[in-house]
Amino acid sequence: MVVPFVIDSKRRLLELLVFSEYGPNALRVIGAKHNLKHYEETASFIDVIVRWWKVVNVKTPFKGLRLRDDLQKPVYPSPFDPKVSFLNNVLDWLEEWKERRADVCKLSDETLGALIQTTRAFIEICAYCFEELKMSFVLLGKFQTDLLEERFGCYRRLAGSRYHLSARQIYECENKLRLQTTLPQIRTASAIDNDQNQNWEELQTQAVVPSGKFNILVTQEALSKLKDVIPVVTYVAGYLVQIAVKRLKCDKCKELFTIDKTVAVSPENCMYSLVKQIDRGGLVYPGMPAVNAVAHNYVVVEALSKCAEFLKVQN
C-alpha cells in the first residue's frame, strides 16, 4: 500500500508511479510471496485503470505495433473490437460503483463522474466517427485539452498567477505571447562573482578522489540474500543485454548473454517470473553470465551505500 504524506498527496508523479504498467504484475508476485492483504484486488483495480489509459491514450497509428500491445492500437470499426468492448465494460462497472453509494473504498464524486462522462464520450465518439464520418480508425488520444490548458497556463502566469482572468487580461496576454514569438530568444548565463571564481588548477587540487580503500567482498551469503529480488535483477539484466546487443550488433555476444525462452525457460524457474509476466514478445531473456554481473553489481552498490566514508566523497 502506498501512503503518501499530506504534502505529497497532490503530486502527479506519485500517482503515475502507483498506476504503473508493471505494478499489477509486480504486486501479484510480491503479494503472494509475502502474504500481503488484498493484493489481488489492488492489482486488479490498477490493471483496469492502466488498460483504460492505454486505450484512450493512443495518438499514433503504429503505437501498438511498436510496443506489441493490442490495447494501444487504434480503435477500428469492427463490432468485435476488444477495445470498444472494454470501454463498455468499464462504463458498466463505473455506473454500478456509483449506484452502490458506499462510504469507504470509493472515488470522489467528481473523479467518478469525470471517468463516467469521459468513457461514455469516447464510446459515442467512436460510434459517430464510424457511422457518420465513415472513418477507418479513431485515435482517442487526439481528443484532449493539453494544448488548451498549456495556453491558459501561460495566460495565468502573465496575469500575475491569477486563476480567474477577465476577457481584457486574456487579450493582453495573447498580445504578449504573439510578440514573444516574433522576438529572438536571448540566452543569458548565470552571473558568477569574480571573487568566488576559481581556476581549473585549484579545482583539480581540491577535488576529492576516492582513495580506493573500499574493498567490497562479494560473498555467497550476500548473493543468497538477493532471492526475493532476483526477478527484478533478471529484468534489469535483460534490459542491459538488449542495449549492448543492439549497439554491438554481434551475434556471438547475443548467443553468450541470452537464452532461448521457448526452450530453456521452464515454468518452475522463478528467476524469469517477472519477465514472463510482462513480456509481449519483445523482451530479452538474459543468460546466467549477465544475471551474475548485475547481481554482483547490486551487492557492491548496496554495500557502498552503507559505507559512511564513501558517502562523504563528493560527486
CSV table of C-alpha atoms in Angstrom, one decimal:
chain,number,residue,atom,x,y,z
A,1,MET,CA,0.0,0.0,0.0
A,2,VAL,CA,1.3,3.5,-0.9
A,3,VAL,CA,0.5,6.1,1.7
A,4,PRO,CA,2.0,9.4,0.7
A,5,PHE,CA,2.5,12.3,3.1
A,6,VAL,CA,0.0,15.2,3.1
A,7,ILE,CA,2.3,17.4,1.1
A,8,ASP,CA,2.8,14.6,-1.5
A,9,SER,CA,-0.8,13.6,-1.9
A,10,LYS,CA,-1.4,16.0,-4.8
A,11,ARG,CA,1.8,15.2,-6.7
A,12,ARG,CA,1.0,13.7,-10.1
A,13,LEU,CA,4.4,11.9,-10.3
A,14,LEU,CA,3.5,9.7,-7.3
A,15,GLU,CA,0.1,8.9,-8.9
A,16,LEU,CA,1.8,7.8,-12.1
A,17,LEU,CA,4.1,5.6,-10.1
A,18,VAL,CA,1.1,3.9,-8.4
A,19,PHE,CA,-0.7,3.3,-11.7
A,20,SER,CA,2.3,1.9,-13.4
A,21,GLU,CA,2.1,-0.7,-16.2
A,22,TYR,CA,4.3,-3.1,-14.3
A,23,GLY,CA,2.6,-2.5,-10.9
A,24,PRO,CA,-0.1,-5.2,-11.1
A,25,ASN,CA,2.4,-8.0,-12.1
A,26,ALA,CA,4.9,-7.0,-9.5
A,27,LEU,CA,2.2,-6.8,-6.8
A,28,ARG,CA,1.0,-10.2,-7.6
A,29,VAL,CA,4.5,-11.7,-7.4
A,30,ILE,CA,5.4,-9.9,-4.2
A,31,GLY,CA,2.0,-10.2,-2.6
A,32,ALA,CA,1.8,-14.0,-2.9
A,33,LYS,CA,5.3,-14.4,-1.5
A,34,HIS,CA,4.8,-12.0,1.5
A,35,ASN,CA,1.1,-12.7,2.1
A,36,LEU,CA,0.0,-9.1,1.6
A,37,LYS,CA,-3.6,-8.2,2.3
A,38,HIS,CA,-5.9,-7.6,-0.6
A,39,TYR,CA,-3.0,-7.6,-3.1
A,40,GLU,CA,-5.1,-9.4,-5.8
A,41,GLU,CA,-7.9,-6.8,-5.6
A,42,THR,CA,-5.5,-3.9,-5.6
A,43,ALA,CA,-3.7,-5.4,-8.6
A,44,SER,CA,-6.9,-5.9,-10.5
A,45,PHE,CA,-8.0,-2.3,-9.8
A,46,ILE,CA,-4.7,-0.9,-11.0
A,47,ASP,CA,-4.8,-3.2,-14.0
A,48,VAL,CA,-8.2,-1.8,-15.1
A,49,ILE,CA,-7.0,1.8,-14.8
A,50,VAL,CA,-3.8,1.0,-16.7
A,51,ARG,CA,-5.7,-0.8,-19.5
A,52,TRP,CA,-8.2,2.1,-19.8
A,53,TRP,CA,-5.4,4.6,-20.1
A,54,LYS,CA,-3.7,2.5,-22.8
A,55,VAL,CA,-6.9,2.5,-24.9
A,56,VAL,CA,-7.6,6.3,-24.6
A,57,ASN,CA,-4.0,7.5,-24.9
A,58,VAL,CA,-3.3,6.3,-28.5
A,59,LYS,CA,-2.1,9.2,-30.6
A,60,THR,CA,-0.3,7.4,-33.5
A,61,PRO,CA,-1.5,4.5,-35.7
A,62,PHE,CA,1.6,2.3,-35.1
A,63,LYS,CA,2.0,2.7,-31.3
A,64,GLY,CA,0.5,-0.8,-30.7
A,65,LEU,CA,2.7,-2.4,-33.3
A,66,ARG,CA,5.9,-0.8,-31.9
A,67,LEU,CA,5.0,-1.8,-28.3
A,68,ARG,CA,3.5,-5.2,-29.2
A,69,ASP,CA,0.3,-4.3,-27.3
A,70,ASP,CA,-3.2,-4.7,-28.9
A,71,LEU,CA,-4.8,-2.3,-26.5
A,72,GLN,CA,-2.6,0.5,-27.8
A,73,LYS,CA,-3.7,0.1,-31.4
A,74,PRO,CA,-6.3,2.4,-32.9
A,75,VAL,CA,-9.9,1.7,-32.5
A,76,TYR,CA,-11.3,0.1,-35.6
A,77,PRO,CA,-15.0,-0.1,-36.8
A,78,SER,CA,-15.2,-3.8,-36.3
A,79,PRO,CA,-18.1,-4.7,-33.9
A,80,PHE,CA,-15.8,-7.2,-32.3
A,81,ASP,CA,-13.0,-4.7,-31.5
A,82,PRO,CA,-11.9,-5.6,-27.9
A,83,LYS,CA,-11.1,-2.0,-27.1
A,84,VAL,CA,-14.7,-0.8,-27.6
A,85,SER,CA,-16.0,-3.8,-25.6
A,86,PHE,CA,-13.5,-3.0,-22.8
A,87,LEU,CA,-14.7,0.6,-22.7
A,88,ASN,CA,-18.3,-0.6,-22.4
A,89,ASN,CA,-17.4,-3.0,-19.6
A,90,VAL,CA,-15.6,-0.2,-17.8
A,91,LEU,CA,-18.6,2.1,-18.2
A,92,ASP,CA,-20.9,-0.5,-16.7
A,93,TRP,CA,-18.5,-1.1,-13.8
A,94,LEU,CA,-18.3,2.6,-13.0
A,95,GLU,CA,-22.1,3.1,-13.1
A,96,GLU,CA,-22.6,0.1,-10.9
A,97,TRP,CA,-20.0,1.5,-8.5
A,98,LYS,CA,-21.8,4.8,-8.5
A,99,GLU,CA,-25.1,3.2,-7.6
A,100,ARG,CA,-23.7,1.5,-4.5
A,101,ARG,CA,-23.1,4.8,-2.7
A,102,ALA,CA,-20.5,3.3,-0.4
A,103,ASP,CA,-18.9,5.4,2.3
A,104,VAL,CA,-15.4,3.8,2.1
A,105,CYS,CA,-13.3,2.4,-0.7
A,106,LYS,CA,-14.7,4.7,-3.3
A,107,LEU,CA,-13.6,7.5,-5.6
A,108,SER,CA,-14.7,11.1,-5.1
A,109,ASP,CA,-17.9,12.1,-6.7
A,110,GLU,CA,-16.0,14.5,-9.1
A,111,THR,CA,-13.5,11.8,-10.1
A,112,LEU,CA,-16.1,9.1,-10.6
A,113,GLY,CA,-18.3,11.5,-12.6
A,114,ALA,CA,-15.4,12.6,-14.8
A,115,LEU,CA,-14.5,8.9,-15.5
A,116,ILE,CA,-18.1,8.0,-16.5
A,117,GLN,CA,-18.5,11.1,-18.7
A,118,THR,CA,-15.2,10.6,-20.4
A,119,THR,CA,-15.7,6.9,-21.0
A,120,ARG,CA,-19.2,7.4,-22.4
A,121,ALA,CA,-18.0,10.3,-24.6
A,122,PHE,CA,-15.3,8.1,-26.1
A,123,ILE,CA,-17.8,5.4,-26.9
A,124,GLU,CA,-20.1,7.8,-28.6
A,125,ILE,CA,-17.2,9.5,-30.5
A,126,CYS,CA,-16.2,6.1,-31.9
A,127,ALA,CA,-19.7,5.3,-33.0
A,128,TYR,CA,-20.2,8.8,-34.6
A,129,CYS,CA,-16.8,8.6,-36.5
A,130,PHE,CA,-17.5,5.2,-37.8
A,131,GLU,CA,-21.2,5.5,-38.7
A,132,GLU,CA,-21.4,9.2,-39.8
A,133,LEU,CA,-17.9,10.1,-40.9
A,134,LYS,CA,-17.0,6.6,-42.2
A,135,MET,CA,-13.5,6.7,-40.7
A,136,SER,CA,-11.3,3.7,-41.0
A,137,PHE,CA,-9.9,4.1,-37.4
A,138,VAL,CA,-10.0,6.5,-34.5
A,139,LEU,CA,-7.1,7.7,-32.3
A,140,LEU,CA,-8.7,8.5,-29.0
A,141,GLY,CA,-5.5,10.2,-27.7
A,142,LYS,CA,-6.2,13.1,-30.1
A,143,PHE,CA,-9.3,14.1,-28.1
A,144,GLN,CA,-7.6,16.1,-25.3
A,145,THR,CA,-7.2,19.6,-23.9
A,146,ASP,CA,-3.4,19.6,-23.1
A,147,LEU,CA,-2.6,22.4,-25.5
A,148,LEU,CA,-5.6,24.4,-24.4
A,149,GLU,CA,-4.6,24.0,-20.7
A,150,GLU,CA,-1.0,24.9,-21.5
A,151,ARG,CA,-2.2,28.1,-23.3
A,152,PHE,CA,-4.4,29.1,-20.4
A,153,GLY,CA,-1.5,28.4,-18.0
A,154,CYS,CA,0.6,31.0,-19.9
A,155,TYR,CA,-2.3,33.4,-19.6
A,156,ARG,CA,-2.4,33.0,-15.8
A,157,ARG,CA,1.4,33.4,-15.4
A,158,LEU,CA,1.4,36.6,-17.4
A,159,ALA,CA,-1.5,37.9,-15.5
A,160,GLY,CA,0.2,37.6,-12.1
A,161,SER,CA,-0.6,33.9,-11.4
A,162,ARG,CA,-4.3,34.6,-11.1
A,163,TYR,CA,-6.7,31.8,-11.5
A,164,HIS,CA,-9.7,33.7,-12.7
A,165,LEU,CA,-8.9,36.0,-15.7
A,166,SER,CA,-11.0,38.7,-17.3
A,167,ALA,CA,-11.6,39.0,-21.0
A,168,ARG,CA,-9.3,42.1,-21.1
A,169,GLN,CA,-6.4,40.2,-19.4
A,170,ILE,CA,-6.8,37.3,-21.9
A,171,TYR,CA,-6.5,39.7,-24.9
A,172,GLU,CA,-3.5,41.4,-23.3
A,173,CYS,CA,-1.7,38.1,-22.6
A,174,GLU,CA,-2.4,36.9,-26.1
A,175,ASN,CA,-0.8,40.0,-27.5
A,176,LYS,CA,2.3,39.4,-25.2
A,177,LEU,CA,2.6,35.8,-26.4
A,178,ARG,CA,2.4,36.8,-30.0
A,179,LEU,CA,5.0,39.5,-29.5
A,180,GLN,CA,7.3,36.9,-27.8
A,181,THR,CA,7.2,34.6,-30.9
A,182,THR,CA,8.5,37.4,-33.1
A,183,LEU,CA,11.5,38.3,-30.9
A,184,PRO,CA,14.7,36.2,-30.9
A,185,GLN,CA,15.5,34.3,-27.8
A,186,ILE,CA,18.4,35.6,-25.8
A,187,ARG,CA,20.1,33.0,-23.6
A,188,THR,CA,21.9,34.6,-20.6
A,189,ALA,CA,24.3,32.7,-18.4
A,190,SER,CA,24.1,33.0,-14.6
A,191,ALA,CA,26.5,35.6,-13.2
A,192,ILE,CA,29.3,34.4,-11.1
A,193,ASP,CA,31.1,36.6,-8.6
A,194,ASN,CA,34.7,37.0,-9.7
A,195,ASP,CA,35.9,36.8,-6.1
A,196,GLN,CA,34.4,33.4,-5.6
A,197,ASN,CA,35.5,32.1,-9.0
A,198,GLN,CA,38.4,29.6,-9.1
A,199,ASN,CA,40.6,28.4,-11.9
A,200,TRP,CA,40.9,24.8,-13.1
A,201,GLU,CA,44.2,24.2,-11.3
A,202,GLU,CA,42.7,25.0,-7.9
A,203,LEU,CA,39.6,22.9,-8.6
A,204,GLN,CA,41.8,19.9,-9.5
A,205,THR,CA,43.8,20.2,-6.4
A,206,GLN,CA,40.7,20.4,-4.2
A,207,ALA,CA,38.8,17.6,-6.0
A,208,VAL,CA,38.2,14.7,-3.7
A,209,VAL,CA,39.0,11.5,-5.4
A,210,PRO,CA,38.1,8.1,-3.9
A,211,SER,CA,41.1,6.6,-2.3
A,212,GLY,CA,40.4,3.1,-3.5
A,213,LYS,CA,40.1,1.7,0.1
A,214,PHE,CA,36.6,0.5,-0.4
A,215,ASN,CA,37.3,-3.2,-0.6
A,216,ILE,CA,33.9,-4.8,-1.1
A,217,LEU,CA,33.9,-8.6,-1.0
A,218,VAL,CA,31.0,-10.3,-2.8
A,219,THR,CA,30.3,-13.5,-0.8
A,220,GLN,CA,27.9,-16.3,-1.4
A,221,GLU,CA,26.0,-15.2,1.6
A,222,ALA,CA,25.4,-11.7,0.2
A,223,LEU,CA,24.3,-13.2,-3.1
A,224,SER,CA,21.9,-15.6,-1.3
A,225,LYS,CA,20.1,-12.5,0.2
A,226,LEU,CA,19.0,-11.5,-3.3
A,227,LYS,CA,16.5,-14.3,-3.5
A,228,ASP,CA,13.5,-12.0,-3.2
A,229,VAL,CA,14.7,-9.5,-5.8
A,230,ILE,CA,16.2,-11.9,-8.3
A,231,PRO,CA,13.3,-11.5,-10.7
A,232,VAL,CA,13.9,-7.7,-10.8
A,233,VAL,CA,17.7,-8.3,-11.2
A,234,THR,CA,16.9,-10.6,-14.1
A,235,TYR,CA,14.7,-8.0,-15.7
A,236,VAL,CA,17.4,-5.3,-15.4
A,237,ALA,CA,20.0,-7.7,-16.8
A,238,GLY,CA,17.8,-8.4,-19.8
A,239,TYR,CA,17.4,-4.6,-20.4
A,240,LEU,CA,21.2,-4.1,-20.3
A,241,VAL,CA,21.8,-7.1,-22.6
A,242,GLN,CA,19.3,-5.7,-25.1
A,243,ILE,CA,21.1,-2.4,-25.2
A,244,ALA,CA,24.5,-4.0,-25.5
A,245,VAL,CA,23.5,-6.4,-28.3
A,246,LYS,CA,21.7,-3.5,-30.2
A,247,ARG,CA,24.9,-1.4,-30.1
A,248,LEU,CA,27.5,-4.1,-30.7
A,249,LYS,CA,25.5,-6.0,-33.4
A,250,CYS,CA,27.4,-9.1,-32.5
A,251,ASP,CA,25.7,-12.5,-33.0
A,252,LYS,CA,28.2,-14.3,-30.7
A,253,CYS,CA,27.6,-11.8,-27.9
A,254,LYS,CA,23.9,-12.4,-28.3
A,255,GLU,CA,24.3,-16.1,-28.0
A,256,LEU,CA,26.6,-15.7,-25.0
A,257,PHE,CA,24.4,-13.4,-22.9
A,258,THR,CA,20.9,-14.5,-23.9
A,259,ILE,CA,18.9,-17.8,-23.9
A,260,ASP,CA,16.1,-19.2,-26.0
A,261,LYS,CA,13.0,-18.5,-23.9
A,262,THR,CA,11.0,-21.2,-25.8
A,263,VAL,CA,13.4,-23.9,-24.9
A,264,ALA,CA,15.5,-23.0,-21.8
A,265,VAL,CA,12.9,-21.3,-19.6
A,266,SER,CA,10.8,-23.8,-17.6
A,267,PRO,CA,7.6,-22.8,-15.8
A,268,GLU,CA,9.2,-23.7,-12.4
A,269,ASN,CA,12.0,-21.2,-12.9
A,270,CYS,CA,11.1,-18.3,-10.7
A,271,MET,CA,14.0,-16.2,-11.9
A,272,TYR,CA,12.2,-15.3,-15.1
A,273,SER,CA,8.8,-15.0,-13.5
A,274,LEU,CA,8.6,-11.2,-13.7
A,275,VAL,CA,10.0,-11.1,-17.3
A,276,LYS,CA,7.5,-13.7,-18.4
A,277,GLN,CA,4.5,-11.8,-17.0
A,278,ILE,CA,5.3,-8.5,-18.6
A,279,ASP,CA,6.7,-10.0,-21.9
A,280,ARG,CA,4.7,-9.2,-25.0
A,281,GLY,CA,7.1,-11.0,-27.3
A,282,GLY,CA,10.0,-8.5,-27.5
A,283,LEU,CA,11.8,-8.8,-24.1
A,284,VAL,CA,15.3,-10.4,-23.9
A,285,TYR,CA,15.8,-13.3,-21.5
A,286,PRO,CA,19.4,-12.9,-20.2
A,287,GLY,CA,21.7,-15.8,-19.5
A,288,MET,CA,23.4,-16.5,-16.2
A,289,PRO,CA,26.6,-14.5,-17.0
A,290,ALA,CA,24.6,-11.3,-17.4
A,291,VAL,CA,22.4,-12.0,-14.3
A,292,ASN,CA,25.6,-12.7,-12.3
A,293,ALA,CA,27.2,-9.5,-13.4
A,294,VAL,CA,24.1,-7.4,-12.4
A,295,ALA,CA,23.8,-9.3,-9.1
A,296,HIS,CA,27.4,-8.7,-8.2
A,297,ASN,CA,27.0,-5.0,-9.1
A,298,TYR,CA,23.8,-4.9,-6.9
A,299,VAL,CA,25.7,-6.3,-3.9
A,300,VAL,CA,28.6,-3.8,-4.4
A,301,VAL,CA,26.3,-0.8,-4.7
A,302,GLU,CA,24.3,-1.8,-1.7
A,303,ALA,CA,27.5,-2.2,0.4
A,304,LEU,CA,28.8,1.2,-0.7
A,305,SER,CA,25.5,2.8,0.2
A,306,LYS,CA,26.1,1.7,3.8
A,307,CYS,CA,29.7,2.9,3.9
A,308,ALA,CA,30.0,6.2,5.8
A,309,GLU,CA,33.4,7.0,4.3
A,310,PHE,CA,32.1,6.5,0.7
A,311,LEU,CA,29.1,8.7,1.3
A,312,LYS,CA,31.3,11.6,2.3
A,313,VAL,CA,33.1,11.6,-1.1
A,314,GLN,CA,32.0,14.5,-3.3
A,315,ASN,CA,30.4,13.6,-6.6
